[in-house]
Amino acid sequence: MPRGKGRGRGWGASMTASAQQSPPVVFNPPSPAPVQSPPPGFVQRSATGRGRGSSYEPKIAVVGAAPAPTPRPTAVCRYQIPAKVLGGVVPAYKTKVVCNYLEMKIQPLKVYRFDVTITPDRPKKLLPKVFTVAKGIKFPKQVISFDQRKNCYSLNPLWTTSDERCTVHVEILDDNDAKMSFEVSWKKTGVVDLGTIINHMKNHGTSLSTPMEAIQCIDVILQQGTLESYVKAGRQFFKRPRNPIDLSAGLEMWTGLFQSAIFTSRAFINIDVAHKGFPRQQNLVDALVNDFRLNPKMSLDGQRGVELFQQFVKSLRVKANIAGAGTRQREYICNGIVEPPIKMRFQISDANGKPVKEMTVAQYFETEKRCRIRYPELNCMWVGPKDKNIYYPMEMLEIVYGQALNKQLNEKQLSTMVREAATPPSDRLAKIKEVIRDMKYSENPCFKHFKLEIDDKFFQVDAKILEAPKIDIGGGRPVDPRRGAWQANRFLRASALESWGMVAVDVDPRNCDCGNVIQMIIRLGRQMGMSVNNPAFTKFNVTQHELRSVLMTAQENKLTFMFIIISGRDKDAYHKIKRKAELEVGMLTQCIREMTVSRRMNDQTVRNILLKVNSKLMGVNQALDNRSLPQCLKSGGVMVVGADVTHPSPDQMSVPSIAAVTASIDVKCFVYHIEMSIQTPKNEIIVDFENMMFDQLKIYKSHHNALPKKIFVFRDGVSEGQFAQVMNSELVAVHKAYARHDPSRKVEVLFLLVQKRHHTRFFMGEQNPQNVEPGTVVDTHIVHPKELDFYLVSHQAIKGTARPTRYHAVCNDGNIPSDEVEQLTYYLCHLYSRCTRAVSYPTPTYYEHLACFRAKSLTYGDRYNNADLEKKPIRLRVMDRMLQFSRMFFV
C-alpha cells in the first residue's frame, strides 16, 4: 500500500432525606463473614474498602514491584435512601405476571481475582484469543473466567508460591495470518467473597452500598459461557441472522441477547433479546453503489448523498485485498476520503527515510503490485494510523465482518430498527426461550465450576393492576380510559386561534393542497370548541432564505401563530425554522410535513395537530377528574417537575450535552414551563440545576402568589451507580433553590428516578404471552424489598412488547405511602397533551425530552467551547415576546 512521509443491583433503607420530616428506619447490617486464614501470597482486607465483608489482597514481597491498584473511589452520599412507607388505600386488583428472569442460586464462595496484563494490548479483539492460548499453556486444567480486558477469576489460587506475578509468552496468528508475540502476566489482586451478595440480599442492604466487586465477578462468570459465535458489544452478544433486515446506508440488523445478574431479595439472571445495526460485509465499492447509489466511475466530489457515505466510512474497519498480489490481507481503520488514485501523489522513501521518487497511487499499484485499477477516477481511502499517509483505492477494501459501531443511526435506519424490533410479546418470549436453549446454562462448565445454579423456567411475580383515572374533557361527563385510551371530541378549555396564518417552505405546490388544510383546521377546530378565525396571512411559495422576513412581516401585522408546511428534502428544515421563529422573531409555530399533507391529511391527523395547537395557545386538553385526584394532589400546592440530560452520540464527543427541567405551573398539572441549559458533554448531573429550579419556582410563584408546598421530581436517565451523585447534587439543589425564595420554610420533596434503559419485560403468562394491562405494577421480588422501588406499565403498546418503566425514590419527605406514589405516577401518564391515551412514563418526563429536542433545534449550527462550559453552563431561552403568548411552545 502507498505510504507517504508523514444498570438495579442493590436495595435497603435507613432514613428519609430530611430527618426532621421522617424518623430514621434502621436495618441490621450484614453479618460479618467468618474469619479464614488467607492463602499463600494473600493478606486479608475489606471487600469494599469500608470494613464490610471479607476479602484478601496479595502480600507485596517483591522489591520494586508496582503498588497494588487503588480501588475506584465510591461516592459517599450525605443522604440515605428512604424506606418504603406502607399503607394508603388505592383501587387495584392483584394478579401474577411472568417476567424474563431466571432465578439463580449462588454459593458463599471465595473467588481469587487476578489482574491480567497483555503486552502489547492491541488489537483488542485478539486479547481473548491470546488469553485462551496463554491459559492453555500455563494453567491447562484450571477453569478461569476472563472479562476480556483486565480481570480474571478462579476458585483456585493458580499458583501456590509467594510469587506476586506469573508470566508466559505466546505467539498467535492475527487476522492477516501474520505471527504476533504477546506477553501475558497474571497478578494476584485479592479474593472476592460472594457471600457479601448473600448477606446483602438477606439483610436488605441499601442501594447505595451494593457489593459491586462480587457482582462484577458474577457478571464476568455469566459472560464466560456465551457462545463463541456471538459478537460481544458491551453486555450484549450478537450474531448475524440468516436473513438480516436491511437498515439502509450500509447497515443490517443483527439479533442477539442481553444478560445481566440482578440481586434483590433473590438472585436472578435477566435475559432479553437485543438488536443492533452492523455494517454489511462487502467490498467498499459495492457498498458505495448498492447502499448509497453513488457512481464509482467518477469522483465523489459533488455527488448527491456523498455526505452520508462519508459518515458511514468514518472509523470503519476494512481489510485490504489486492487482487493477484499474493499478499496477506491487512486490516485498517478508515480516516476519510481523499483524492482519486490518478491524482493522489505521494513520495516513496528508501530504508533511511529519504524520498527517492514520487508517483500517483494508481502508478504505484500498477508498477509495484502489478494490479490494474478499475475505477481510477474514484476517490482513495485514507486508512491506518493518522500520523501516516496510507492510501488505498476503494475497490481493494472490504468491510470487516461483525464490527459493532458506536454511531448514531440516521432517521430512516432508526425507524426501520424500531419497526422491526417491535415484535409481539409471543414472538419475543419465543426468541428469549431460543436464546436460553442456545446458552445451555445447565451444561456450562464455568457455571458448574463456580457452583451457579440457574432455573430453566421464567419467574412468576406478584403484581397488581391499578384502576385508571377518570379523565375530565369538559361537558360535565368525565370519560373512562379503556386499555389506556379514550375518545375526546372537545377540549376541557379550548383556546382561540384568531390572528394566524400559513406558509409553505420549499414545498412543491402540486403536492400540497394548503387550502384544504386550512379548511380542515377551521372546521375541526370549531368542532373541538376552539374559536377559529379565517387565516390573516398565507404564502405557499416561501424559500428557507425568505422565511425570516416573511415571519417578521406577519408579526408586524399582529399575527401570533403560524402553520408552516416543511419539505422532507431538507432534513434540517425543522431545526432552521424553529431557530428563526423562536430566537429571531418570536412567533409561535406548528410545523406540518409535506408528506403528511399530501398523503395522510385526514380528520384524525388534523385533530392530533390541534391537540398540540390548543396546548401551545395555553388551552387545556384534558385533566384528571376531581374524584380521581391522588391523595397527595388533593391538598394542592404541588409543583411536578421533570428533569433529564441528553447526550450526543458516542461519535460526537465535542458536542455539548443538553439539560432540561420542566415544571407544572397550573393546579391541573397540565401546563408546564421549561428551562434549558447547555453543559459539558457526557456529564449526567445537571450542573445548573439549582438556578433552573430557582427560576421554575419564580414562575410558579408568579402564577399562584405563593411557593409550592410540595415538589414531586421525576428525574430521568440515572443509572444505579449515579444515585449518590444525584442525591448529593440535585436533591440538595432543590432545597437550596427553595431556600433562596423562603429560607424560613422547608418544602416536602418526592424525588423519583425514572429508568427506561433496562431489559425487564412482563407477560400475562408463559402459556398466554400477551402484554400486561395498562396500570400493571410490580413492586415485589424483583425490586428492592424495603425501598420505594417499582415497575409500572402505564400504556398499551401499539406494536411490540410493552416496556415497563422503573421508578426508585431517593427522597420522600412527606412519607407518601408507596401505593399512592404508584397511583400518582400512573395518573400523570394520562396528561400528555399530544394524544388521548396514557403514555409510557409521566408527562413531565415526556416534556423534558421534548425540551431537550427543542434545545437541539435552537442550537442548530452553533459551536461551543467546552472549556467555557466547564466554567459555567449556558442557559438557553426563547424570545420573551413568545413567552407572553405561550409557555407550552415546545409541545
mmCIF file of N, CA and C in Angstrom, residues 88-156:
data_model
loop_
_atom_site.group_PDB
_atom_site.id
_atom_site.type_symbol
_atom_site.label_atom_id
_atom_site.label_comp_id
_atom_site.label_asym_id
_atom_site.label_seq_id
_atom_site.Cartn_x
_atom_site.Cartn_y
_atom_site.Cartn_z
ATOM 1 N N GLY A 88 -52.104 3.373 52.859
ATOM 2 C CA GLY A 88 -52.764 4.018 51.732
ATOM 3 C C GLY A 88 -53.755 3.065 51.095
ATOM 4 N N VAL A 89 -54.866 3.606 50.645
ATOM 5 C CA VAL A 89 -55.909 2.795 50.017
ATOM 6 C C VAL A 89 -56.031 3.230 48.564
ATOM 7 N N VAL A 90 -55.652 2.352 47.655
ATOM 8 C CA VAL A 90 -55.678 2.649 46.222
ATOM 9 C C VAL A 90 -56.422 1.526 45.516
ATOM 10 N N PRO A 91 -57.415 1.846 44.671
ATOM 11 C CA PRO A 91 -58.153 0.788 43.960
ATOM 12 C C PRO A 91 -57.238 -0.003 43.028
ATOM 13 N N ALA A 92 -57.179 -1.308 43.231
ATOM 14 C CA ALA A 92 -56.344 -2.175 42.396
ATOM 15 C C ALA A 92 -56.768 -3.611 42.636
ATOM 16 N N TYR A 93 -56.461 -4.479 41.688
ATOM 17 C CA TYR A 93 -56.693 -5.900 41.943
ATOM 18 C C TYR A 93 -55.418 -6.676 41.659
ATOM 19 N N LYS A 94 -55.234 -7.725 42.443
ATOM 20 C CA LYS A 94 -53.988 -8.475 42.403
ATOM 21 C C LYS A 94 -53.997 -9.500 41.278
ATOM 22 N N THR A 95 -52.802 -9.783 40.781
ATOM 23 C CA THR A 95 -52.641 -10.781 39.726
ATOM 24 C C THR A 95 -51.206 -11.292 39.775
ATOM 25 N N LYS A 96 -50.851 -12.135 38.845
ATOM 26 C CA LYS A 96 -49.475 -12.609 38.695
ATOM 27 C C LYS A 96 -49.065 -12.436 37.238
ATOM 28 N N VAL A 97 -47.803 -12.076 37.030
ATOM 29 C CA VAL A 97 -47.279 -11.940 35.673
ATOM 30 C C VAL A 97 -45.957 -12.690 35.584
ATOM 31 N N VAL A 98 -45.583 -13.010 34.358
ATOM 32 C CA VAL A 98 -44.307 -13.681 34.096
ATOM 33 C C VAL A 98 -43.306 -12.634 33.633
ATOM 34 N N CYS A 99 -42.081 -12.700 34.127
ATOM 35 C CA CYS A 99 -41.037 -11.776 33.672
ATOM 36 C C CYS A 99 -39.876 -12.571 33.082
ATOM 37 N N ASN A 100 -39.045 -11.911 32.313
ATOM 38 C CA ASN A 100 -37.937 -12.577 31.625
ATOM 39 C C ASN A 100 -36.722 -12.708 32.540
ATOM 40 N N TYR A 101 -36.969 -13.278 33.727
ATOM 41 C CA TYR A 101 -35.931 -13.541 34.715
ATOM 42 C C TYR A 101 -35.864 -15.041 34.968
ATOM 43 N N LEU A 102 -34.666 -15.544 35.146
ATOM 44 C CA LEU A 102 -34.447 -16.904 35.629
ATOM 45 C C LEU A 102 -33.832 -16.803 37.017
ATOM 46 N N GLU A 103 -34.401 -17.541 37.965
ATOM 47 C CA GLU A 103 -33.851 -17.475 39.318
ATOM 48 C C GLU A 103 -32.504 -18.186 39.360
ATOM 49 N N MET A 104 -31.591 -17.620 40.134
ATOM 50 C CA MET A 104 -30.223 -18.133 40.205
ATOM 51 C C MET A 104 -29.845 -18.353 41.665
ATOM 52 N N LYS A 105 -29.104 -19.410 41.911
ATOM 53 C CA LYS A 105 -28.589 -19.676 43.252
ATOM 54 C C LYS A 105 -27.072 -19.568 43.221
ATOM 55 N N ILE A 106 -26.530 -18.811 44.181
ATOM 56 C CA ILE A 106 -25.079 -18.692 44.292
ATOM 57 C C ILE A 106 -24.647 -19.200 45.657
ATOM 58 N N GLN A 107 -23.406 -19.606 45.747
ATOM 59 C CA GLN A 107 -22.848 -20.124 46.995
ATOM 60 C C GLN A 107 -21.862 -19.102 47.567
ATOM 61 N N PRO A 108 -21.688 -19.082 48.892
ATOM 62 C CA PRO A 108 -20.774 -18.109 49.523
ATOM 63 C C PRO A 108 -19.308 -18.503 49.332
ATOM 64 N N LEU A 109 -18.882 -18.525 48.086
ATOM 65 C CA LEU A 109 -17.531 -18.964 47.754
ATOM 66 C C LEU A 109 -16.539 -17.809 47.845
ATOM 67 N N LYS A 110 -15.279 -18.165 48.070
ATOM 68 C CA LYS A 110 -14.177 -17.214 47.971
ATOM 69 C C LYS A 110 -13.539 -17.404 46.595
ATOM 70 N N VAL A 111 -13.574 -16.356 45.775
ATOM 71 C CA VAL A 111 -13.086 -16.427 44.397
ATOM 72 C C VAL A 111 -11.824 -15.585 44.279
ATOM 73 N N TYR A 112 -10.763 -16.193 43.748
ATOM 74 C CA TYR A 112 -9.496 -15.486 43.578
ATOM 75 C C TYR A 112 -9.571 -14.571 42.355
ATOM 76 N N ARG A 113 -9.123 -13.334 42.553
ATOM 77 C CA ARG A 113 -9.138 -12.368 41.456
ATOM 78 C C ARG A 113 -7.702 -12.039 41.053
ATOM 79 N N PHE A 114 -7.496 -11.951 39.744
ATOM 80 C CA PHE A 114 -6.172 -11.661 39.204
ATOM 81 C C PHE A 114 -6.268 -10.521 38.191
ATOM 82 N N ASP A 115 -5.279 -9.651 38.245
ATOM 83 C CA ASP A 115 -5.147 -8.617 37.223
ATOM 84 C C ASP A 115 -4.369 -9.212 36.052
ATOM 85 N N VAL A 116 -4.903 -9.046 34.850
ATOM 86 C CA VAL A 116 -4.285 -9.605 33.648
ATOM 87 C C VAL A 116 -3.704 -8.468 32.817
ATOM 88 N N THR A 117 -2.419 -8.586 32.486
ATOM 89 C CA THR A 117 -1.762 -7.609 31.622
ATOM 90 C C THR A 117 -1.270 -8.323 30.373
ATOM 91 N N ILE A 118 -1.745 -7.877 29.228
ATOM 92 C CA ILE A 118 -1.326 -8.449 27.949
ATOM 93 C C ILE A 118 -0.549 -7.380 27.197
ATOM 94 N N THR A 119 0.679 -7.720 26.821
ATOM 95 C CA THR A 119 1.559 -6.778 26.126
ATOM 96 C C THR A 119 2.017 -7.365 24.791
ATOM 97 N N PRO A 120 1.779 -6.663 23.680
ATOM 98 C CA PRO A 120 1.069 -5.386 23.559
ATOM 99 C C PRO A 120 -0.437 -5.577 23.768
ATOM 100 N N ASP A 121 -1.147 -4.499 24.059
ATOM 101 C CA ASP A 121 -2.591 -4.597 24.332
ATOM 102 C C ASP A 121 -3.431 -4.262 23.108
ATOM 103 N N ARG A 122 -2.857 -4.393 21.930
ATOM 104 C CA ARG A 122 -3.558 -4.195 20.662
ATOM 105 C C ARG A 122 -3.204 -5.355 19.729
ATOM 106 N N PRO A 123 -4.132 -5.736 18.832
ATOM 107 C CA PRO A 123 -5.520 -5.273 18.709
ATOM 108 C C PRO A 123 -6.407 -5.888 19.792
ATOM 109 N N LYS A 124 -7.376 -5.114 20.248
ATOM 110 C CA LYS A 124 -8.190 -5.531 21.382
ATOM 111 C C LYS A 124 -8.983 -6.795 21.102
ATOM 112 N N LYS A 125 -9.431 -6.957 19.856
ATOM 113 C CA LYS A 125 -10.289 -8.107 19.574
ATOM 114 C C LYS A 125 -9.524 -9.424 19.655
ATOM 115 N N LEU A 126 -8.174 -9.372 19.648
ATOM 116 C CA LEU A 126 -7.382 -10.597 19.760
ATOM 117 C C LEU A 126 -7.085 -10.974 21.206
ATOM 118 N N LEU A 127 -7.337 -10.070 22.148
ATOM 119 C CA LEU A 127 -6.947 -10.329 23.533
ATOM 120 C C LEU A 127 -7.611 -11.570 24.124
ATOM 121 N N PRO A 128 -8.924 -11.823 23.892
ATOM 122 C CA PRO A 128 -9.497 -13.069 24.415
ATOM 123 C C PRO A 128 -8.795 -14.314 23.872
ATOM 124 N N LYS A 129 -8.443 -14.285 22.580
ATOM 125 C CA LYS A 129 -7.741 -15.424 21.978
ATOM 126 C C LYS A 129 -6.359 -15.581 22.596
ATOM 127 N N VAL A 130 -5.660 -14.472 22.806
ATOM 128 C CA VAL A 130 -4.336 -14.511 23.431
ATOM 129 C C VAL A 130 -4.438 -15.095 24.834
ATOM 130 N N PHE A 131 -5.441 -14.653 25.591
ATOM 131 C CA PHE A 131 -5.609 -15.154 26.956
ATOM 132 C C PHE A 131 -5.887 -16.654 26.950
ATOM 133 N N THR A 132 -6.748 -17.105 26.043
ATOM 134 C CA THR A 132 -7.095 -18.526 25.984
ATOM 135 C C THR A 132 -5.862 -19.378 25.702
ATOM 136 N N VAL A 133 -5.016 -18.937 24.761
ATOM 137 C CA VAL A 133 -3.791 -19.682 24.438
ATOM 138 C C VAL A 133 -2.848 -19.694 25.636
ATOM 139 N N ALA A 134 -2.682 -18.532 26.281
ATOM 140 C CA ALA A 134 -1.789 -18.447 27.432
ATOM 141 C C ALA A 134 -2.290 -19.303 28.590
ATOM 142 N N LYS A 135 -3.581 -19.277 28.815
ATOM 143 C CA LYS A 135 -4.166 -20.092 29.885
ATOM 144 C C LYS A 135 -3.958 -21.576 29.606
ATOM 145 N N GLY A 136 -4.102 -21.971 28.332
ATOM 146 C CA GLY A 136 -3.891 -23.368 27.965
ATOM 147 C C GLY A 136 -2.465 -23.824 28.188
ATOM 148 N N ILE A 137 -1.515 -22.907 28.051
ATOM 149 C CA ILE A 137 -0.108 -23.248 28.273
ATOM 150 C C ILE A 137 0.217 -23.303 29.763
ATOM 151 N N LYS A 138 -0.240 -22.299 30.495
ATOM 152 C CA LYS A 138 0.190 -22.152 31.884
ATOM 153 C C LYS A 138 -0.723 -22.869 32.868
ATOM 154 N N PHE A 139 -2.034 -22.817 32.630
ATOM 155 C CA PHE A 139 -2.989 -23.411 33.569
ATOM 156 C C PHE A 139 -4.000 -24.258 32.806
ATOM 157 N N PRO A 140 -3.560 -25.320 32.160
ATOM 158 C CA PRO A 140 -4.467 -26.079 31.274
ATOM 159 C C PRO A 140 -5.619 -26.759 32.003
ATOM 160 N N LYS A 141 -5.465 -27.054 33.279
ATOM 161 C CA LYS A 141 -6.510 -27.790 33.997
ATOM 162 C C LYS A 141 -7.404 -26.882 34.837
ATOM 163 N N GLN A 142 -7.139 -25.588 34.818
ATOM 164 C CA GLN A 142 -7.910 -24.663 35.644
ATOM 165 C C GLN A 142 -9.089 -24.083 34.857
ATOM 166 N N VAL A 143 -10.181 -23.833 35.570
ATOM 167 C CA VAL A 143 -11.316 -23.113 34.986
ATOM 168 C C VAL A 143 -11.187 -21.650 35.408
ATOM 169 N N ILE A 144 -11.047 -20.785 34.421
ATOM 170 C CA ILE A 144 -10.820 -19.361 34.684
ATOM 171 C C ILE A 144 -11.850 -18.546 33.909
ATOM 172 N N SER A 145 -12.420 -17.566 34.565
ATOM 173 C CA SER A 145 -13.369 -16.662 33.923
ATOM 174 C C SER A 145 -12.675 -15.327 33.668
ATOM 175 N N PHE A 146 -12.667 -14.888 32.402
ATOM 176 C CA PHE A 146 -11.924 -13.695 31.974
ATOM 177 C C PHE A 146 -12.896 -12.664 31.417
ATOM 178 N N ASP A 147 -12.734 -11.400 31.819
ATOM 179 C CA ASP A 147 -13.645 -10.344 31.347
ATOM 180 C C ASP A 147 -13.240 -9.759 30.001
ATOM 181 N N GLN A 148 -12.237 -10.367 29.350
ATOM 182 C CA GLN A 148 -11.752 -9.980 28.025
ATOM 183 C C GLN A 148 -11.030 -8.637 28.035
ATOM 184 N N ARG A 149 -10.711 -8.155 29.250
ATOM 185 C CA ARG A 149 -9.971 -6.895 29.325
ATOM 186 C C ARG A 149 -8.826 -6.988 30.335
ATOM 187 N N LYS A 150 -9.158 -6.964 31.646
ATOM 188 C CA LYS A 150 -8.119 -6.830 32.665
ATOM 189 C C LYS A 150 -8.241 -7.785 33.843
ATOM 190 N N ASN A 151 -9.398 -8.397 34.051
ATOM 191 C CA ASN A 151 -9.609 -9.189 35.259
ATOM 192 C C ASN A 151 -9.974 -10.620 34.923
ATOM 193 N N CYS A 152 -9.505 -11.544 35.749
ATOM 194 C CA CYS A 152 -9.961 -12.927 35.642
ATOM 195 C C CYS A 152 -10.162 -13.485 37.043
ATOM 196 N N TYR A 153 -10.966 -14.555 37.107
ATOM 197 C CA TYR A 153 -11.374 -15.117 38.392
ATOM 198 C C TYR A 153 -11.240 -16.633 38.349
ATOM 199 N N SER A 154 -10.888 -17.202 39.501
ATOM 200 C CA SER A 154 -10.787 -18.655 39.618
ATOM 201 C C SER A 154 -11.065 -19.058 41.059
ATOM 202 N N LEU A 155 -11.576 -20.290 41.231
ATOM 203 C CA LEU A 155 -11.769 -20.800 42.589
ATOM 204 C C LEU A 155 -10.460 -21.264 43.206
ATOM 205 N N ASN A 156 -9.438 -21.379 42.388
ATOM 206 C CA ASN A 156 -8.140 -21.845 42.867
ATOM 207 C C ASN A 156 -7.111 -20.715 42.764
#
